[in-house]
Every structure is written in structure tokens, then in C-alpha cells.
CSV table of C-alpha atoms in Angstrom, one decimal:
chain,number,residue,atom,x,y,z
A,1,UNK,CA,-21.0,-27.5,-22.4
A,2,UNK,CA,-20.8,-25.8,-25.8
A,3,UNK,CA,-20.3,-22.4,-24.1
A,4,UNK,CA,-17.3,-23.9,-22.2
A,5,UNK,CA,-15.8,-25.3,-25.4
A,6,UNK,CA,-16.3,-21.9,-27.1
A,7,UNK,CA,-14.5,-20.2,-24.2
A,8,UNK,CA,-11.6,-22.5,-24.4
A,9,UNK,CA,-11.2,-22.5,-28.2
A,10,UNK,CA,-11.2,-18.7,-28.5
A,11,UNK,CA,-8.7,-18.1,-25.6
A,12,UNK,CA,-5.2,-17.9,-27.2
A,13,UNK,CA,-2.3,-19.7,-25.7
A,14,UNK,CA,-0.5,-17.5,-23.1
A,15,UNK,CA,3.3,-17.6,-22.9
A,16,UNK,CA,5.2,-16.9,-19.7
A,17,UNK,CA,6.1,-13.5,-21.0
A,18,UNK,CA,2.5,-12.6,-21.8
A,19,UNK,CA,1.3,-13.5,-18.3
A,20,UNK,CA,4.2,-11.6,-16.8
A,21,UNK,CA,3.4,-8.5,-18.9
A,22,UNK,CA,-0.3,-8.7,-18.0
A,23,UNK,CA,0.5,-9.1,-14.3
A,24,UNK,CA,2.9,-6.2,-14.4
A,25,UNK,CA,0.3,-4.0,-16.0
A,26,UNK,CA,-2.2,-4.9,-13.3
A,27,UNK,CA,0.2,-4.2,-10.5
A,28,UNK,CA,1.1,-0.9,-12.1
A,29,UNK,CA,-2.6,0.0,-12.2
A,30,UNK,CA,-3.0,-0.9,-8.6
A,31,UNK,CA,0.0,1.2,-7.5
A,32,UNK,CA,-1.2,4.1,-9.6
A,33,UNK,CA,-4.6,4.1,-8.0
A,34,UNK,CA,-3.3,3.5,-4.5
A,35,UNK,CA,-3.1,6.4,-2.1
A,36,UNK,CA,-1.1,6.4,1.2
A,37,UNK,CA,-1.4,9.8,2.8
A,38,UNK,CA,0.1,10.2,6.2
A,39,UNK,CA,-2.0,12.0,8.8
A,40,UNK,CA,0.4,11.4,11.7
A,41,UNK,CA,4.0,10.4,12.1
A,42,UNK,CA,6.1,9.9,15.2
A,43,UNK,CA,9.7,9.1,16.1
A,44,UNK,CA,9.6,7.2,19.3
A,45,UNK,CA,12.5,6.4,21.6
A,46,UNK,CA,12.0,4.1,24.6
A,47,UNK,CA,14.1,2.4,27.3
A,48,UNK,CA,14.8,-1.3,27.9
A,49,UNK,CA,11.2,-1.8,29.1
A,50,UNK,CA,8.2,-0.2,27.4
A,51,UNK,CA,4.6,-0.9,26.3
A,52,UNK,CA,2.8,1.2,23.7
A,53,UNK,CA,-0.9,0.9,22.7
A,54,UNK,CA,-2.3,2.0,19.4
A,55,UNK,CA,-6.0,2.5,18.9
A,56,UNK,CA,-7.9,1.0,15.9
A,57,UNK,CA,-8.1,3.5,13.0
A,58,UNK,CA,-10.6,2.1,10.4
A,59,UNK,CA,-9.8,3.4,6.9
A,60,UNK,CA,-6.2,3.9,7.8
A,61,UNK,CA,-3.0,1.8,7.8
A,62,UNK,CA,-0.3,1.7,10.5
A,63,UNK,CA,3.3,1.5,9.4
A,64,UNK,CA,6.1,0.7,11.9
A,65,UNK,CA,9.9,0.7,11.3
A,66,UNK,CA,12.1,-0.5,14.1
A,67,UNK,CA,15.4,1.3,13.7
A,68,UNK,CA,17.1,0.2,16.9
A,69,UNK,CA,16.4,-2.5,19.5
A,70,UNK,CA,13.8,-5.2,19.5
A,71,UNK,CA,10.1,-5.4,20.2
A,72,UNK,CA,7.0,-7.6,20.3
A,73,UNK,CA,3.9,-6.7,18.3
A,74,UNK,CA,0.7,-8.0,19.7
A,75,UNK,CA,-2.6,-7.7,17.8
A,76,UNK,CA,-6.1,-7.4,19.4
A,77,UNK,CA,-6.7,-11.2,19.1
A,78,UNK,CA,-3.5,-11.9,21.0
A,79,UNK,CA,-1.3,-12.9,18.0
A,80,UNK,CA,2.4,-12.0,18.7
A,81,UNK,CA,5.0,-11.1,16.2
A,82,UNK,CA,8.7,-10.8,17.2
A,83,UNK,CA,10.4,-7.8,15.6
A,84,UNK,CA,14.1,-7.1,15.3
A,85,UNK,CA,16.0,-3.9,14.3
A,86,UNK,CA,15.5,-3.2,10.6
A,87,UNK,CA,12.0,-4.8,10.5
A,88,UNK,CA,9.1,-2.9,8.9
A,89,UNK,CA,5.4,-3.7,9.5
A,90,UNK,CA,2.3,-2.6,7.6
A,91,UNK,CA,-1.1,-3.0,9.2
A,92,UNK,CA,-3.4,-2.2,6.3
A,93,UNK,CA,-6.7,-2.4,8.3
A,94,UNK,CA,-5.5,0.0,11.0
A,95,UNK,CA,-6.3,-2.6,13.7
A,96,UNK,CA,-5.7,-2.0,17.4
A,97,UNK,CA,-2.3,-3.4,18.6
A,98,UNK,CA,0.6,-3.0,21.0
A,99,UNK,CA,4.3,-2.7,20.7
A,100,UNK,CA,6.1,-4.1,23.8
A,101,UNK,CA,9.6,-4.8,25.0
A,102,UNK,CA,8.3,-8.2,26.1
A,103,UNK,CA,4.9,-10.0,25.9
A,104,UNK,CA,4.2,-9.5,29.7
A,105,UNK,CA,4.6,-5.7,29.6
A,106,UNK,CA,1.5,-3.5,30.2
A,107,UNK,CA,0.8,-1.0,27.5
A,108,UNK,CA,0.1,2.7,27.7
A,109,UNK,CA,-1.7,4.6,24.9
A,110,UNK,CA,0.8,6.3,22.6
A,111,UNK,CA,-1.3,9.5,22.7
A,112,UNK,CA,-0.8,9.8,26.4
A,113,UNK,CA,2.9,10.7,25.9
A,114,UNK,CA,3.9,14.3,25.3
A,115,UNK,CA,4.8,14.8,21.6
A,116,UNK,CA,7.2,17.5,20.4
A,117,UNK,CA,6.8,18.8,16.8
A,118,UNK,CA,9.7,17.9,14.5
A,119,UNK,CA,8.0,19.0,11.2
A,120,UNK,CA,4.7,18.8,9.3
A,121,UNK,CA,2.7,16.0,10.9
A,122,UNK,CA,5.8,14.5,12.4
A,123,UNK,CA,6.4,14.5,16.2
A,124,UNK,CA,8.9,13.1,18.6
A,125,UNK,CA,7.9,11.0,21.6
A,126,UNK,CA,10.3,10.2,24.5
A,127,UNK,CA,9.1,7.1,26.3
A,128,UNK,CA,12.3,6.5,28.3
A,129,UNK,CA,12.0,6.4,32.1
A,130,UNK,CA,14.1,9.6,32.3
A,131,UNK,CA,15.4,12.1,29.9
A,132,UNK,CA,19.0,11.2,30.7
A,133,UNK,CA,18.7,7.5,29.8
A,134,UNK,CA,20.1,6.3,26.5
A,135,UNK,CA,17.2,4.8,24.5
A,136,UNK,CA,17.3,1.1,23.9
A,137,UNK,CA,14.7,1.2,21.2
A,138,UNK,CA,14.0,3.7,18.5
A,139,UNK,CA,11.1,3.3,16.1
A,140,UNK,CA,9.3,5.4,13.6
A,141,UNK,CA,5.6,4.9,12.9
A,142,UNK,CA,3.0,6.4,10.7
A,143,UNK,CA,-0.8,6.4,10.6
A,144,UNK,CA,-1.9,6.8,7.0
A,145,UNK,CA,-5.1,7.1,5.1
A,146,UNK,CA,-5.0,4.0,2.9
A,147,UNK,CA,-7.0,3.9,-0.3
A,148,UNK,CA,-6.5,1.2,-3.0
A,149,UNK,CA,-8.5,3.2,-5.5
A,150,UNK,CA,-10.3,1.0,-8.1
A,151,UNK,CA,-8.6,-2.1,-6.6
A,152,UNK,CA,-10.4,-1.5,-3.3
A,153,UNK,CA,-11.7,-5.1,-3.4
A,154,UNK,CA,-8.2,-6.2,-2.5
A,155,UNK,CA,-8.4,-4.5,0.9
A,156,UNK,CA,-10.4,-7.0,2.8
A,157,UNK,CA,-8.1,-9.8,1.5
A,158,UNK,CA,-5.0,-8.3,3.0
A,159,UNK,CA,-3.5,-9.8,6.2
A,160,UNK,CA,-3.9,-7.8,9.4
A,161,UNK,CA,-0.2,-7.7,9.8
A,162,UNK,CA,2.4,-7.7,7.0
A,163,UNK,CA,6.0,-8.1,8.4
A,164,UNK,CA,8.5,-7.3,5.7
A,165,UNK,CA,11.4,-9.7,5.6
A,166,UNK,CA,13.9,-7.6,3.6
A,167,UNK,CA,16.3,-10.6,3.3
A,168,UNK,CA,13.7,-12.6,1.3
A,169,UNK,CA,12.8,-12.2,-2.4
A,170,UNK,CA,9.3,-10.7,-1.8
A,171,UNK,CA,10.6,-7.1,-1.3
A,172,UNK,CA,13.6,-6.4,-3.6
A,173,UNK,CA,14.8,-2.9,-3.0
A,174,UNK,CA,13.0,-2.4,0.3
A,175,UNK,CA,16.3,-2.9,2.3
A,176,UNK,CA,17.8,0.2,0.7
A,177,UNK,CA,14.7,2.3,1.6
A,178,UNK,CA,14.7,1.0,5.2
A,179,UNK,CA,18.4,1.6,5.4
A,180,UNK,CA,17.9,5.2,4.4
A,181,UNK,CA,15.1,5.5,7.1
A,182,UNK,CA,17.4,4.2,9.8
A,183,UNK,CA,20.0,6.8,8.8
A,184,UNK,CA,17.4,9.6,8.9
A,185,UNK,CA,15.9,8.4,12.2
A,186,UNK,CA,19.3,8.2,14.0
A,187,UNK,CA,21.1,11.2,12.4
A,188,UNK,CA,18.5,14.0,13.1
A,189,UNK,CA,19.8,16.0,10.2
A,190,UNK,CA,18.0,19.1,9.0
A,191,UNK,CA,14.7,18.2,7.3
A,192,UNK,CA,14.9,14.5,8.4
A,193,UNK,CA,11.3,14.4,9.6
A,194,UNK,CA,9.8,15.2,6.2
A,195,UNK,CA,12.2,12.8,4.4
A,196,UNK,CA,11.2,10.1,6.9
A,197,UNK,CA,7.5,10.6,6.1
A,198,UNK,CA,8.0,10.3,2.4
A,199,UNK,CA,10.2,7.2,2.8
A,200,UNK,CA,7.6,5.6,5.0
A,201,UNK,CA,5.0,6.0,2.3
A,202,UNK,CA,7.3,4.5,-0.3
A,203,UNK,CA,8.2,1.6,2.0
A,204,UNK,CA,4.5,0.9,2.7
A,205,UNK,CA,3.7,0.9,-1.1
A,206,UNK,CA,6.6,-1.5,-1.7
A,207,UNK,CA,5.2,-3.9,0.9
A,208,UNK,CA,1.8,-3.9,-0.8
A,209,UNK,CA,3.5,-4.4,-4.2
A,210,UNK,CA,5.4,-7.4,-2.9
A,211,UNK,CA,2.2,-8.9,-1.5
A,212,UNK,CA,0.4,-8.6,-4.8
A,213,UNK,CA,3.4,-9.9,-6.9
A,214,UNK,CA,3.6,-12.9,-4.7
A,215,UNK,CA,-0.1,-13.9,-5.2
A,216,UNK,CA,-1.7,-12.0,-2.3
A,217,UNK,CA,-1.0,-15.0,-0.1
A,218,UNK,CA,-3.3,-17.1,-2.3
A,219,UNK,CA,-6.4,-15.1,-1.4
A,220,UNK,CA,-9.5,-15.6,-3.5
A,221,UNK,CA,-12.1,-13.4,-5.2
A,222,UNK,CA,-10.6,-10.4,-7.1
A,223,UNK,CA,-7.1,-11.8,-6.6
A,224,UNK,CA,-8.1,-15.0,-8.5
A,225,UNK,CA,-9.4,-12.8,-11.3
A,226,UNK,CA,-6.2,-10.9,-11.5
A,227,UNK,CA,-4.3,-14.1,-11.8
A,228,UNK,CA,-6.7,-15.4,-14.6
A,229,UNK,CA,-5.6,-13.9,-17.9
A,230,UNK,CA,-9.2,-14.5,-19.3
A,231,UNK,CA,-10.6,-12.1,-16.7
A,232,UNK,CA,-7.6,-9.9,-16.0
A,233,UNK,CA,-7.7,-8.4,-19.5
A,234,UNK,CA,-11.3,-7.1,-18.8
A,235,UNK,CA,-10.4,-5.7,-15.4
A,236,UNK,CA,-7.4,-3.9,-16.8
A,237,UNK,CA,-9.5,-2.5,-19.6
A,238,UNK,CA,-12.1,-1.2,-17.1
A,239,UNK,CA,-9.4,0.5,-15.0
A,240,UNK,CA,-7.7,2.0,-18.0
A,241,UNK,CA,-11.0,3.4,-19.5
A,242,UNK,CA,-13.4,3.8,-16.6
A,243,UNK,CA,-15.4,6.5,-18.5
A,244,UNK,CA,-16.2,4.2,-21.4
A,245,UNK,CA,-19.7,2.9,-21.7
A,246,UNK,CA,-18.7,-0.8,-21.6
A,247,UNK,CA,-21.0,-3.6,-22.5
A,248,UNK,CA,-20.6,-7.2,-21.4
A,249,UNK,CA,-20.0,-8.2,-25.1
A,250,UNK,CA,-17.1,-5.7,-25.3
A,251,UNK,CA,-15.5,-6.9,-22.1
A,252,UNK,CA,-15.9,-10.5,-23.2
A,253,UNK,CA,-14.1,-9.6,-26.5
A,254,UNK,CA,-11.2,-8.3,-24.4
A,255,UNK,CA,-10.9,-11.7,-22.9
A,256,UNK,CA,-11.4,-13.6,-26.1
A,257,UNK,CA,-14.6,-15.2,-24.7
A,258,UNK,CA,-18.2,-15.6,-25.4
A,259,UNK,CA,-20.6,-13.2,-23.6
A,260,UNK,CA,-22.3,-15.8,-21.4
A,261,UNK,CA,-19.1,-17.7,-20.5
A,262,UNK,CA,-17.3,-14.4,-19.6
A,263,UNK,CA,-20.2,-13.1,-17.5
A,264,UNK,CA,-20.6,-16.4,-15.7
A,265,UNK,CA,-16.9,-16.7,-14.9
A,266,UNK,CA,-16.7,-13.0,-13.8
A,267,UNK,CA,-19.7,-13.4,-11.4
A,268,UNK,CA,-18.4,-16.7,-10.0
A,269,UNK,CA,-14.8,-15.4,-9.4
A,270,UNK,CA,-15.4,-11.9,-8.2
A,271,UNK,CA,-18.9,-12.2,-6.8
A,272,UNK,CA,-20.5,-9.4,-8.7
A,273,UNK,CA,-21.6,-8.9,-12.4
A,274,UNK,CA,-19.2,-7.2,-14.8
A,275,UNK,CA,-21.3,-4.0,-15.3
A,276,UNK,CA,-22.0,-3.7,-11.5
A,277,UNK,CA,-18.2,-3.9,-11.0
A,278,UNK,CA,-17.7,-1.2,-13.7
A,279,UNK,CA,-20.3,1.1,-12.0
A,280,UNK,CA,-18.8,0.6,-8.5
A,281,UNK,CA,-15.3,1.4,-10.0
A,282,UNK,CA,-16.6,4.6,-11.5
A,283,UNK,CA,-18.3,5.7,-8.3
A,284,UNK,CA,-15.2,5.0,-6.3
A,285,UNK,CA,-13.2,7.2,-8.6
A,286,UNK,CA,-15.9,9.8,-8.5
A,287,UNK,CA,-15.8,9.8,-4.7
A,288,UNK,CA,-12.0,10.5,-4.8
A,289,UNK,CA,-12.3,13.3,-7.4
A,290,UNK,CA,-15.2,14.9,-5.6
A,291,UNK,CA,-13.7,14.6,-2.0
A,292,UNK,CA,-10.0,14.9,-2.4
A,293,UNK,CA,-9.8,16.5,-5.8
A,294,UNK,CA,-12.7,18.9,-5.2
A,295,UNK,CA,-13.7,18.6,-8.9
A,296,UNK,CA,-17.1,20.0,-9.9
A,297,UNK,CA,-19.9,17.4,-10.2
A,298,UNK,CA,-20.3,18.3,-13.9
A,299,UNK,CA,-16.6,17.6,-14.6
A,300,UNK,CA,-16.7,14.3,-12.8
A,301,UNK,CA,-19.8,13.2,-14.7
A,302,UNK,CA,-18.2,14.0,-18.0
A,303,UNK,CA,-15.0,12.2,-17.1
A,304,UNK,CA,-16.9,9.1,-16.3
A,305,UNK,CA,-18.9,9.1,-19.5
A,306,UNK,CA,-22.3,10.2,-18.3
A,307,UNK,CA,-24.6,12.0,-20.7
A,308,UNK,CA,-25.9,14.3,-18.0
A,309,UNK,CA,-25.1,15.4,-14.5
A,310,UNK,CA,-28.5,14.1,-13.4
A,311,UNK,CA,-27.8,10.6,-14.7
A,312,UNK,CA,-24.5,10.6,-12.9
A,313,UNK,CA,-26.0,11.8,-9.6
A,314,UNK,CA,-28.6,9.1,-9.7
A,315,UNK,CA,-26.0,6.4,-10.2
A,316,UNK,CA,-23.8,7.9,-7.5
A,317,UNK,CA,-26.5,8.0,-4.9
A,318,UNK,CA,-27.6,4.4,-5.8
A,319,UNK,CA,-24.1,3.1,-5.2
A,320,UNK,CA,-22.8,5.3,-2.3
A,321,UNK,CA,-26.1,6.3,-0.6
A,322,UNK,CA,-25.4,10.0,-0.8
A,323,UNK,CA,-25.4,12.7,-3.4
A,324,UNK,CA,-22.3,14.0,-5.2
A,325,UNK,CA,-22.7,17.3,-3.5
A,326,UNK,CA,-22.5,15.8,-0.1
A,327,UNK,CA,-19.3,14.0,-0.9
A,328,UNK,CA,-17.8,17.2,-2.3
A,329,UNK,CA,-18.5,19.2,0.8
A,330,UNK,CA,-16.9,16.6,3.2
A,331,UNK,CA,-13.5,17.7,4.6
A,332,UNK,CA,-10.7,16.3,2.4
A,333,UNK,CA,-8.3,15.8,5.3
A,334,UNK,CA,-9.3,13.1,7.7
A,335,UNK,CA,-7.0,14.6,10.3
A,336,UNK,CA,-5.3,12.7,13.1
């Protein structure tokens, strides 16, 4: 009981401005760490009746933008989402799904259609019954490598399907991005394929930001910690200085709490002890730097505050199950 009182007494009163600033910092940290790297983009035109099937792609996200027409999105569990022109959808888990003109339409694998190159990683697919038919539906989709960086714990909490309602307050500014996408999809101007790919990545990031800003649909775990100023300060400190040799006492001080009260609250909310969380964060960053950045093992060890390459290698293998050298030799591009 005394520990609880100590925790409450030492926590300063938070104003609305303080909470907003802290939340903004955390969202900025999330977006800075987040990586959306397209491995495949396609501009698809279809007739009045169509059915497209998309295979599951673990570790990736699907992004769909319906520029013209209407469609039904059906997930693997049978859930149906009605889509209208101008709608955007992010599927952060890369689950199998179908896009259909109506719920009773059979679906054909998207990869079974012939694709014509439009630009780097961008193809055109014509699913109309005949080449002379005016398309009733035009959509642009992307399959992206999706990495939340140090905020990877948010991934499992995300909905399977995020449909962006650009008329609501969750996604301010997204309507302008999607409007630009529609213009590029329909105009076919020089260089439109590359511009579409970049706009798709921005739109997907804005959907994730809106989800976080609106409380992550009241999910638990790490989200609860991010919304708790007494824990959020420690998480933000860890992400800002991952190479610092943090102690539980130092993290508790960031939160104006006693050591035992902080450790207990952190464990209960996130499900892992503070120093374990710190180590997993370091190893996740190390994996990125080794794999995508191709940094030398010694450089990564120094960046993350390890006194020796051997100490870093032991910690890396304990958390990831493989040596840093193996991670560094893996292909950086997952490919389509």
C-alpha cells in the first residue's frame, strides 16, 4: 500500500497540454520507426463483374485504393466490407482476402492475370472481359513490407482491415492524398506510376497514425502504456536512447515513480519486464541495421551501447535465435 501511495504522491499533475505533447512525441516516435516499403504495386481495371483473390502475405501489408466504381472486400473469415469510390483500405497483417463486384462472385487469383510494367515495381492489370470494354472499376493496390520498428508490439493489436473514412475526423488530410491518387490513377501522365507508389505509402502511414491517435480502437497492452503518462515517459526515453544502459531505477525516475511500483505497473500493463523490453527493442533495431542497413556488426554493437561485439552477439542470439552475421547475410529485399 505504501508503494502505491509513493507512486501517486510523486506523480505530478498532468495538464491536457502535457498529455497531448507526450502523446504527440510517442506518435512521432512510432512514425519515425515505421517502415512501409512497397514490393509490388498494381493498377487494376475491371468490368462490371469481377472477382480478385489476394493470397496471405505475412510480414506485409495490403493497401487498396478504389478510384472508380464500387466493390466488396471479403476477408478469409467471411467478413464483408462495402467499398465505394474514394475509399482506402489498409490490411496491416497481410491476410488473404478478395475484392469482388458483388458478394456472390467467384474470385480469381490476382497473379493469374497478365501484368504489364508501368514503372519500378508498378504493373497494370486489365481484368475487363475484353480490351474494348470501358472499365467500370479502377483500383490501385500495393503489397508492402510493414515494419513498426521499436513499436512492433502494436502490430498484433491492429485490426485485420482498416477502412479509411476520409469524411470523418480520424484521418485529417487523407482526402487530399487520395484525391491526388485518383488524379494520377486516371490521368496516366508521365511518371504517374512512381508517384502513385509514394502516395500509397504516405496514405498507409496516415491510416496508421489516425488509428494510434484515436486510441488504437481501445486495444490493451502496449497501447494502454502509451496512454498512461506514468509509463509513456519511460517508453519514450527508451526509444529516444536505445543505446543507453538503462536501469529500472532510471526508468522509474523518468516516470516520477518508485522502482518497485514502476516495475510492477510496467510488467502488468505490457506483459514483460522493463529491461527485457529494452533489450528486445535494441535487438529489433539491430536486426534492421544489420539486414536492411547492412551495417557492420561492430558498428551496431557500439550504437546500442555494448562494451564488446561478443556481448552484443550473445544478447542478439538469445533474443532472435540467430547470430548477427546470419541476419546481415540475409537478402535485404523480400521481393514480390
